[in-house]
PDB file of C-alpha atoms in Angstrom:
ATOM      1  CA  ALA A   1     268.066 100.451 143.184  1.00  0.00           C
ATOM      2  CA  GLN A   2     266.146 102.908 145.070  1.00  0.00           C
ATOM      3  CA  LYS A   3     267.536 103.428 148.871  1.00  0.00           C
ATOM      4  CA  ILE A   4     264.533 106.008 149.853  1.00  0.00           C
ATOM      5  CA  THR A   5     261.091 105.206 149.307  1.00  0.00           C
ATOM      6  CA  GLN A   6     258.517 107.611 150.092  1.00  0.00           C
ATOM      7  CA  THR A   7     255.302 106.529 148.805  1.00  0.00           C
ATOM      8  CA  GLN A   8     252.971 109.400 149.559  1.00  0.00           C
ATOM      9  CA  PRO A   9     252.872 112.463 146.766  1.00  0.00           C
ATOM     10  CA  GLY A  10     251.010 114.609 148.745  1.00  0.00           C
ATOM     11  CA  MET A  11     249.469 114.548 151.878  1.00  0.00           C
ATOM     12  CA  PHE A  12     246.261 116.853 153.617  1.00  0.00           C
ATOM     13  CA  VAL A  13     245.975 117.738 156.955  1.00  0.00           C
ATOM     14  CA  GLN A  14     243.764 120.343 158.979  1.00  0.00           C
ATOM     15  CA  GLU A  15     245.565 122.453 161.459  1.00  0.00           C
ATOM     16  CA  LYS A  16     246.204 121.303 164.942  1.00  0.00           C
ATOM     17  CA  GLU A  17     246.082 117.994 163.716  1.00  0.00           C
ATOM     18  CA  ALA A  18     248.604 115.309 163.480  1.00  0.00           C
ATOM     19  CA  VAL A  19     250.083 114.241 160.375  1.00  0.00           C
ATOM     20  CA  THR A  20     252.455 111.184 159.634  1.00  0.00           C
ATOM     21  CA  LEU A  21     254.873 111.069 156.509  1.00  0.00           C
ATOM     22  CA  ASP A  22     256.314 107.531 155.488  1.00  0.00           C
ATOM     23  CA  CYS A  23     259.839 106.864 154.671  1.00  0.00           C
ATOM     24  CA  THR A  24     261.557 103.400 153.963  1.00  0.00           C
ATOM     25  CA  TYR A  25     264.827 102.718 153.279  1.00  0.00           C
ATOM     26  CA  ASP A  26     266.938 100.127 152.323  1.00  0.00           C
ATOM     27  CA  THR A  27     270.727  99.656 153.259  1.00  0.00           C
ATOM     28  CA  SER A  28     272.941  96.592 154.279  1.00  0.00           C
ATOM     29  CA  ASP A  29     275.107  98.392 156.298  1.00  0.00           C
ATOM     30  CA  PRO A  30     274.436  98.404 160.110  1.00  0.00           C
ATOM     31  CA  SER A  31     275.337 102.101 160.611  1.00  0.00           C
ATOM     32  CA  TYR A  32     273.569 104.822 159.202  1.00  0.00           C
ATOM     33  CA  GLY A  33     271.853 108.034 159.839  1.00  0.00           C
ATOM     34  CA  LEU A  34     268.237 108.935 158.742  1.00  0.00           C
ATOM     35  CA  PHE A  35     267.374 112.674 158.199  1.00  0.00           C
ATOM     36  CA  TRP A  36     263.920 114.731 157.564  1.00  0.00           C
ATOM     37  CA  TYR A  37     264.372 117.856 155.728  1.00  0.00           C
ATOM     38  CA  LYS A  38     261.762 120.650 154.967  1.00  0.00           C
ATOM     39  CA  GLN A  39     261.567 122.600 151.427  1.00  0.00           C
ATOM     40  CA  PRO A  40     259.445 125.377 151.349  1.00  0.00           C
ATOM     41  CA  SER A  41     258.442 127.262 148.454  1.00  0.00           C
ATOM     42  CA  SER A  42     261.581 129.482 148.905  1.00  0.00           C
ATOM     43  CA  GLY A  43     263.863 126.462 148.374  1.00  0.00           C
ATOM     44  CA  GLU A  44     265.937 125.862 150.941  1.00  0.00           C
ATOM     45  CA  MET A  45     266.349 122.760 152.953  1.00  0.00           C
ATOM     46  CA  ILE A  46     265.591 123.122 156.355  1.00  0.00           C
ATOM     47  CA  PHE A  47     266.626 120.188 158.534  1.00  0.00           C
ATOM     48  CA  LEU A  48     264.225 118.969 160.760  1.00  0.00           C
ATOM     49  CA  ILE A  49     265.197 115.475 162.871  1.00  0.00           C
ATOM     50  CA  TYR A  50     267.884 112.918 162.735  1.00  0.00           C
ATOM     51  CA  GLN A  51     267.934 109.125 163.908  1.00  0.00           C
ATOM     52  CA  GLY A  52     270.683 106.935 163.945  1.00  0.00           C
ATOM     53  CA  SER A  53     270.744 103.399 163.414  1.00  0.00           C
ATOM     54  CA  TYR A  54     272.155 102.528 166.819  1.00  0.00           C
ATOM     55  CA  ASP A  55     269.873 104.889 168.535  1.00  0.00           C
ATOM     56  CA  GLN A  56     267.769 103.245 171.178  1.00  0.00           C
ATOM     57  CA  GLN A  57     265.151 105.904 171.701  1.00  0.00           C
ATOM     58  CA  ASN A  58     263.224 107.248 168.690  1.00  0.00           C
ATOM     59  CA  ALA A  59     264.317 110.865 167.850  1.00  0.00           C
ATOM     60  CA  THR A  60     261.688 113.974 168.841  1.00  0.00           C
ATOM     61  CA  GLU A  61     262.596 117.677 168.182  1.00  0.00           C
ATOM     62  CA  GLY A  62     259.777 120.068 169.266  1.00  0.00           C
ATOM     63  CA  ARG A  63     256.248 118.797 167.022  1.00  0.00           C
ATOM     64  CA  TYR A  64     258.405 116.534 165.440  1.00  0.00           C
ATOM     65  CA  SER A  65     259.252 113.027 166.226  1.00  0.00           C
ATOM     66  CA  LEU A  66     260.886 110.152 164.104  1.00  0.00           C
ATOM     67  CA  ASN A  67     259.012 106.900 164.286  1.00  0.00           C
ATOM     68  CA  PHE A  68     261.549 104.242 163.686  1.00  0.00           C
ATOM     69  CA  GLN A  69     261.018 101.143 162.993  1.00  0.00           C
ATOM     70  CA  LYS A  70     264.531  99.359 162.268  1.00  0.00           C
ATOM     71  CA  ALA A  71     263.284  95.945 161.575  1.00  0.00           C
ATOM     72  CA  ARG A  72     260.474  97.237 159.203  1.00  0.00           C
ATOM     73  CA  LYS A  73     263.176  99.948 157.972  1.00  0.00           C
ATOM     74  CA  SER A  74     261.024 102.678 158.211  1.00  0.00           C
ATOM     75  CA  ALA A  75     261.489 105.950 159.778  1.00  0.00           C
ATOM     76  CA  ASN A  76     258.174 107.907 159.206  1.00  0.00           C
ATOM     77  CA  LEU A  77     258.073 111.556 160.538  1.00  0.00           C
ATOM     78  CA  VAL A  78     255.175 112.489 162.597  1.00  0.00           C
ATOM     79  CA  ILE A  79     254.608 115.963 163.125  1.00  0.00           C
ATOM     80  CA  SER A  80     251.777 116.814 166.033  1.00  0.00           C
ATOM     81  CA  ALA A  81     249.471 119.741 166.149  1.00  0.00           C
ATOM     82  CA  SER A  82     250.127 120.502 162.333  1.00  0.00           C
ATOM     83  CA  GLN A  83     250.498 124.742 161.572  1.00  0.00           C
ATOM     84  CA  LEU A  84     250.069 126.588 158.181  1.00  0.00           C
ATOM     85  CA  GLY A  85     253.325 127.140 157.849  1.00  0.00           C
ATOM     86  CA  ASP A  86     253.953 123.666 157.565  1.00  0.00           C
ATOM     87  CA  SER A  87     252.778 123.370 154.585  1.00  0.00           C
ATOM     88  CA  ALA A  88     255.803 122.642 152.201  1.00  0.00           C
ATOM     89  CA  MET A  89     257.656 119.422 151.006  1.00  0.00           C
ATOM     90  CA  TYR A  90     259.564 117.094 152.894  1.00  0.00           C
ATOM     91  CA  PHE A  91     262.172 114.789 152.212  1.00  0.00           C
ATOM     92  CA  CYS A  92     263.555 111.678 153.735  1.00  0.00           C
ATOM     93  CA  ALA A  93     267.274 111.154 153.276  1.00  0.00           C
ATOM     94  CA  MET A  94     270.000 108.697 154.679  1.00  0.00           C
ATOM     95  CA  ARG A  95     273.822 108.461 154.570  1.00  0.00           C
ATOM     96  CA  ASP A  96     275.511 105.301 155.025  1.00  0.00           C
ATOM     97  CA  LEU A  97     278.858 103.679 154.964  1.00  0.00           C
ATOM     98  CA  ILE A  98     277.677 101.951 151.791  1.00  0.00           C
ATOM     99  CA  SER A  99     277.315 105.360 149.948  1.00  0.00           C
ATOM    100  CA  GLY A 100     279.741 106.985 151.642  1.00  0.00           C
ATOM    101  CA  TYR A 101     278.998 109.022 154.913  1.00  0.00           C
ATOM    102  CA  SER A 102     280.078 112.075 152.855  1.00  0.00           C
ATOM    103  CA  THR A 103     276.770 112.087 150.794  1.00  0.00           C
ATOM    104  CA  LEU A 104     272.934 111.898 151.617  1.00  0.00           C
ATOM    105  CA  THR A 105     270.275 110.133 149.375  1.00  0.00           C
ATOM    106  CA  PHE A 106     266.893 111.526 149.522  1.00  0.00           C
ATOM    107  CA  GLY A 107     263.501 110.035 148.596  1.00  0.00           C
ATOM    108  CA  LYS A 108     261.431 111.878 146.107  1.00  0.00           C
ATOM    109  CA  GLY A 109     259.492 113.985 148.910  1.00  0.00           C
ATOM    110  CA  THR A 110     255.897 114.485 150.343  1.00  0.00           C
ATOM    111  CA  MET A 111     254.153 117.756 149.720  1.00  0.00           C
ATOM    112  CA  LEU A 112     252.216 118.336 152.803  1.00  0.00           C
ATOM    113  CA  LEU A 113     249.276 121.032 152.588  1.00  0.00           C
ATOM    114  CA  VAL A 114     247.958 122.311 155.690  1.00  0.00           C
ATOM    115  CA  SER A 115     244.496 123.743 155.882  1.00  0.00           C
ATOM    116  CA  PRO A 116     243.079 125.884 158.270  1.00  0.00           C
TER     117      PRO A 116
ATOM    118  CA  GLY B   1     275.365 133.798 162.123  1.00  0.00           C
ATOM    119  CA  ALA B   2     275.863 133.684 158.294  1.00  0.00           C
ATOM    120  CA  GLY B   3     274.488 130.388 156.671  1.00  0.00           C
ATOM    121  CA  VAL B   4     275.399 129.120 153.296  1.00  0.00           C
ATOM    122  CA  SER B   5     274.949 131.626 150.285  1.00  0.00           C
ATOM    123  CA  GLN B   6     274.414 130.448 146.762  1.00  0.00           C
ATOM    124  CA  THR B   7     274.504 133.349 143.847  1.00  0.00           C
ATOM    125  CA  PRO B   8     272.973 133.794 141.494  1.00  0.00           C
ATOM    126  CA  SER B   9     269.992 133.000 142.826  1.00  0.00           C
ATOM    127  CA  ASN B  10     268.651 132.316 139.042  1.00  0.00           C
ATOM    128  CA  LYS B  11     270.682 132.169 136.014  1.00  0.00           C
ATOM    129  CA  VAL B  12     269.527 131.855 132.703  1.00  0.00           C
ATOM    130  CA  THR B  13     271.355 130.615 130.007  1.00  0.00           C
ATOM    131  CA  GLU B  14     271.283 129.384 126.431  1.00  0.00           C
ATOM    132  CA  LYS B  15     272.337 125.585 125.140  1.00  0.00           C
ATOM    133  CA  GLY B  16     276.311 125.457 124.386  1.00  0.00           C
ATOM    134  CA  LYS B  17     276.789 128.090 126.984  1.00  0.00           C
ATOM    135  CA  TYR B  18     279.284 127.966 129.882  1.00  0.00           C
ATOM    136  CA  VAL B  19     278.114 128.802 133.423  1.00  0.00           C
ATOM    137  CA  GLU B  20     279.657 129.198 136.764  1.00  0.00           C
ATOM    138  CA  LEU B  21     277.339 128.541 140.262  1.00  0.00           C
ATOM    139  CA  ARG B  22     279.155 129.827 143.464  1.00  0.00           C
ATOM    140  CA  CYS B  23     278.764 128.622 147.054  1.00  0.00           C
ATOM    141  CA  ASP B  24     279.929 129.963 150.254  1.00  0.00           C
ATOM    142  CA  PRO B  25     279.656 127.748 152.975  1.00  0.00           C
ATOM    143  CA  ILE B  26     279.392 128.627 157.076  1.00  0.00           C
ATOM    144  CA  SER B  27     282.749 129.469 157.995  1.00  0.00           C
ATOM    145  CA  GLY B  28     284.788 126.867 159.893  1.00  0.00           C
ATOM    146  CA  HIS B  29     282.676 123.927 157.847  1.00  0.00           C
ATOM    147  CA  THR B  30     285.539 121.641 156.393  1.00  0.00           C
ATOM    148  CA  ALA B  31     283.005 119.630 154.663  1.00  0.00           C
ATOM    149  CA  LEU B  32     281.030 120.849 151.072  1.00  0.00           C
ATOM    150  CA  TYR B  33     278.489 119.321 148.671  1.00  0.00           C
ATOM    151  CA  TRP B  34     276.991 119.965 145.757  1.00  0.00           C
ATOM    152  CA  TYR B  35     273.299 118.351 144.737  1.00  0.00           C
ATOM    153  CA  ARG B  36     271.063 118.603 141.941  1.00  0.00           C
ATOM    154  CA  GLN B  37     267.325 118.866 142.242  1.00  0.00           C
ATOM    155  CA  SER B  38     265.436 118.284 139.024  1.00  0.00           C
ATOM    156  CA  LEU B  39     261.769 118.961 139.532  1.00  0.00           C
ATOM    157  CA  GLY B  40     259.474 116.937 141.422  1.00  0.00           C
ATOM    158  CA  GLN B  41     262.501 114.805 142.323  1.00  0.00           C
ATOM    159  CA  GLY B  42     265.052 115.134 145.462  1.00  0.00           C
ATOM    160  CA  PRO B  43     268.401 116.677 145.639  1.00  0.00           C
ATOM    161  CA  GLU B  44     270.918 113.879 143.605  1.00  0.00           C
ATOM    162  CA  PHE B  45     274.484 114.327 145.156  1.00  0.00           C
ATOM    163  CA  LEU B  46     277.252 115.627 142.475  1.00  0.00           C
ATOM    164  CA  ILE B  47     280.052 116.170 144.407  1.00  0.00           C
ATOM    165  CA  TYR B  48     281.540 116.309 147.808  1.00  0.00           C
ATOM    166  CA  PHE B  49     284.823 118.408 149.197  1.00  0.00           C
ATOM    167  CA  GLN B  50     286.728 117.873 152.061  1.00  0.00           C
ATOM    168  CA  GLY B  51     288.917 121.240 152.828  1.00  0.00           C
ATOM    169  CA  THR B  52     290.576 121.470 149.500  1.00  0.00           C
ATOM    170  CA  GLY B  53     290.215 118.251 147.570  1.00  0.00           C
ATOM    171  CA  ALA B  54     287.290 116.589 145.935  1.00  0.00           C
ATOM    172  CA  ALA B  55     286.789 113.260 147.796  1.00  0.00           C
ATOM    173  CA  ASP B  56     283.778 112.280 145.845  1.00  0.00           C
ATOM    174  CA  ASP B  57     282.810 113.001 142.439  1.00  0.00           C
ATOM    175  CA  SER B  58     280.913 110.060 141.696  1.00  0.00           C
ATOM    176  CA  GLY B  59     277.914 111.791 141.186  1.00  0.00           C
ATOM    177  CA  LEU B  60     278.906 114.573 138.329  1.00  0.00           C
ATOM    178  CA  PRO B  61     276.985 112.858 135.227  1.00  0.00           C
ATOM    179  CA  ASN B  62     279.553 113.600 132.725  1.00  0.00           C
ATOM    180  CA  ASP B  63     282.802 115.367 131.859  1.00  0.00           C
ATOM    181  CA  ARG B  64     280.798 118.841 130.887  1.00  0.00           C
ATOM    182  CA  PHE B  65     280.914 119.373 135.331  1.00  0.00           C
ATOM    183  CA  PHE B  66     283.631 120.620 137.282  1.00  0.00           C
ATOM    184  CA  ALA B  67     284.244 121.849 140.496  1.00  0.00           C
ATOM    185  CA  VAL B  68     286.771 123.592 142.576  1.00  0.00           C
ATOM    186  CA  ARG B  69     287.287 124.678 145.814  1.00  0.00           C
ATOM    187  CA  PRO B  70     290.789 126.300 145.820  1.00  0.00           C
ATOM    188  CA  GLU B  71     291.251 127.741 149.299  1.00  0.00           C
ATOM    189  CA  GLY B  72     288.633 125.310 151.406  1.00  0.00           C
ATOM    190  CA  SER B  73     286.174 127.551 151.469  1.00  0.00           C
ATOM    191  CA  VAL B  74     284.279 129.035 148.748  1.00  0.00           C
ATOM    192  CA  SER B  75     283.453 126.135 146.032  1.00  0.00           C
ATOM    193  CA  THR B  76     282.464 127.161 142.232  1.00  0.00           C
ATOM    194  CA  LEU B  77     280.360 124.588 140.203  1.00  0.00           C
ATOM    195  CA  LYS B  78     281.140 124.746 136.485  1.00  0.00           C
ATOM    196  CA  ILE B  79     279.195 123.257 133.518  1.00  0.00           C
ATOM    197  CA  GLN B  80     280.585 123.612 130.185  1.00  0.00           C
ATOM    198  CA  ARG B  81     278.401 123.429 126.796  1.00  0.00           C
ATOM    199  CA  THR B  82     274.991 123.576 128.549  1.00  0.00           C
ATOM    200  CA  GLU B  83     272.492 121.387 127.588  1.00  0.00           C
ATOM    201  CA  ARG B  84     268.889 121.935 128.384  1.00  0.00           C
ATOM    202  CA  GLY B  85     268.371 118.794 130.483  1.00  0.00           C
ATOM    203  CA  ASP B  86     270.947 120.344 132.899  1.00  0.00           C
ATOM    204  CA  SER B  87     268.320 123.156 133.647  1.00  0.00           C
ATOM    205  CA  ALA B  88     267.564 122.054 137.768  1.00  0.00           C
ATOM    206  CA  VAL B  89     267.981 123.969 140.917  1.00  0.00           C
ATOM    207  CA  TYR B  90     271.520 123.287 142.136  1.00  0.00           C
ATOM    208  CA  LEU B  91     271.873 122.868 145.979  1.00  0.00           C
ATOM    209  CA  CYS B  92     275.072 123.612 148.016  1.00  0.00           C
ATOM    210  CA  ALA B  93     275.465 122.106 151.426  1.00  0.00           C
ATOM    211  CA  SER B  94     277.906 122.263 154.374  1.00  0.00           C
ATOM    212  CA  SER B  95     279.322 120.460 157.169  1.00  0.00           C
ATOM    213  CA  PHE B  96     281.494 120.681 160.409  1.00  0.00           C
ATOM    214  CA  GLY B  97     282.591 117.327 159.994  1.00  0.00           C
ATOM    215  CA  GLN B  98     281.471 114.120 157.713  1.00  0.00           C
ATOM    216  CA  SER B  99     280.428 111.680 160.319  1.00  0.00           C
ATOM    217  CA  PRO B 100     276.681 110.206 160.194  1.00  0.00           C
ATOM    218  CA  ASN B 101     274.883 112.172 162.567  1.00  0.00           C
ATOM    219  CA  ASN B 102     276.767 115.743 161.323  1.00  0.00           C
ATOM    220  CA  GLU B 103     273.563 118.093 159.670  1.00  0.00           C
ATOM    221  CA  GLN B 104     274.015 119.558 156.240  1.00  0.00           C
ATOM    222  CA  PHE B 105     273.445 123.042 155.973  1.00  0.00           C
ATOM    223  CA  PHE B 106     272.213 123.880 152.958  1.00  0.00           C
ATOM    224  CA  GLY B 107     272.024 127.220 150.598  1.00  0.00           C
ATOM    225  CA  PRO B 108     268.868 128.651 149.173  1.00  0.00           C
ATOM    226  CA  GLY B 109     270.217 127.214 145.895  1.00  0.00           C
ATOM    227  CA  THR B 110     270.598 128.322 142.015  1.00  0.00           C
ATOM    228  CA  ARG B 111     268.154 127.850 139.561  1.00  0.00           C
ATOM    229  CA  LEU B 112     269.607 127.137 136.406  1.00  0.00           C
ATOM    230  CA  THR B 113     267.339 127.546 132.895  1.00  0.00           C
ATOM    231  CA  VAL B 114     269.098 126.509 129.894  1.00  0.00           C
ATOM    232  CA  LEU B 115     267.196 127.471 126.848  1.00  0.00           C
TER     233      LEU B 115
END
């Protein structure tokens, strides 16, 4: 069963605008962690932001924030003031006890293109 | 400090050959992970090491795949009798621990092409 769903294969945004990348997840484990990674064309996975299932507040890291809606099992990434360098693939991922805390389960990703 | 390094960056081989992919994790990281990323997909878990032992190898697709980490640092992913379907980017990651919030740091990957 698919555990991480990213429904947007591609997104376009103009420079300096905000964009939301969607992510929904499925787990019956009450303890889990949600991650967003950026993968530019170079191929390396770059960690952006983390949200724990018990965190009371939405995570923020600079221009990145995570819109965590636990009841809806969604963890959308919001990028404010988009920059040309934000163009990349973005992956949502989860770690939970059912999968084993050792592993990350990734979605299929969303390709973000930022235009001038 | 140095990040996770992987060699080679690219590997082209013929069907049926044996290949080895190397991963050098961040110094001090006890946990090491191998993932495989096929075109248009997210990375898929292969195997996880805690120290020298494989703590979870449930993601290895079949017995042609094997990985070792003899001294708890560098790891080698070994693929025997390669098939065209093995073509993918093989990513290695390491982390300091294995609790849910431990960030995994990824290497640049090895792009394997099986002709």
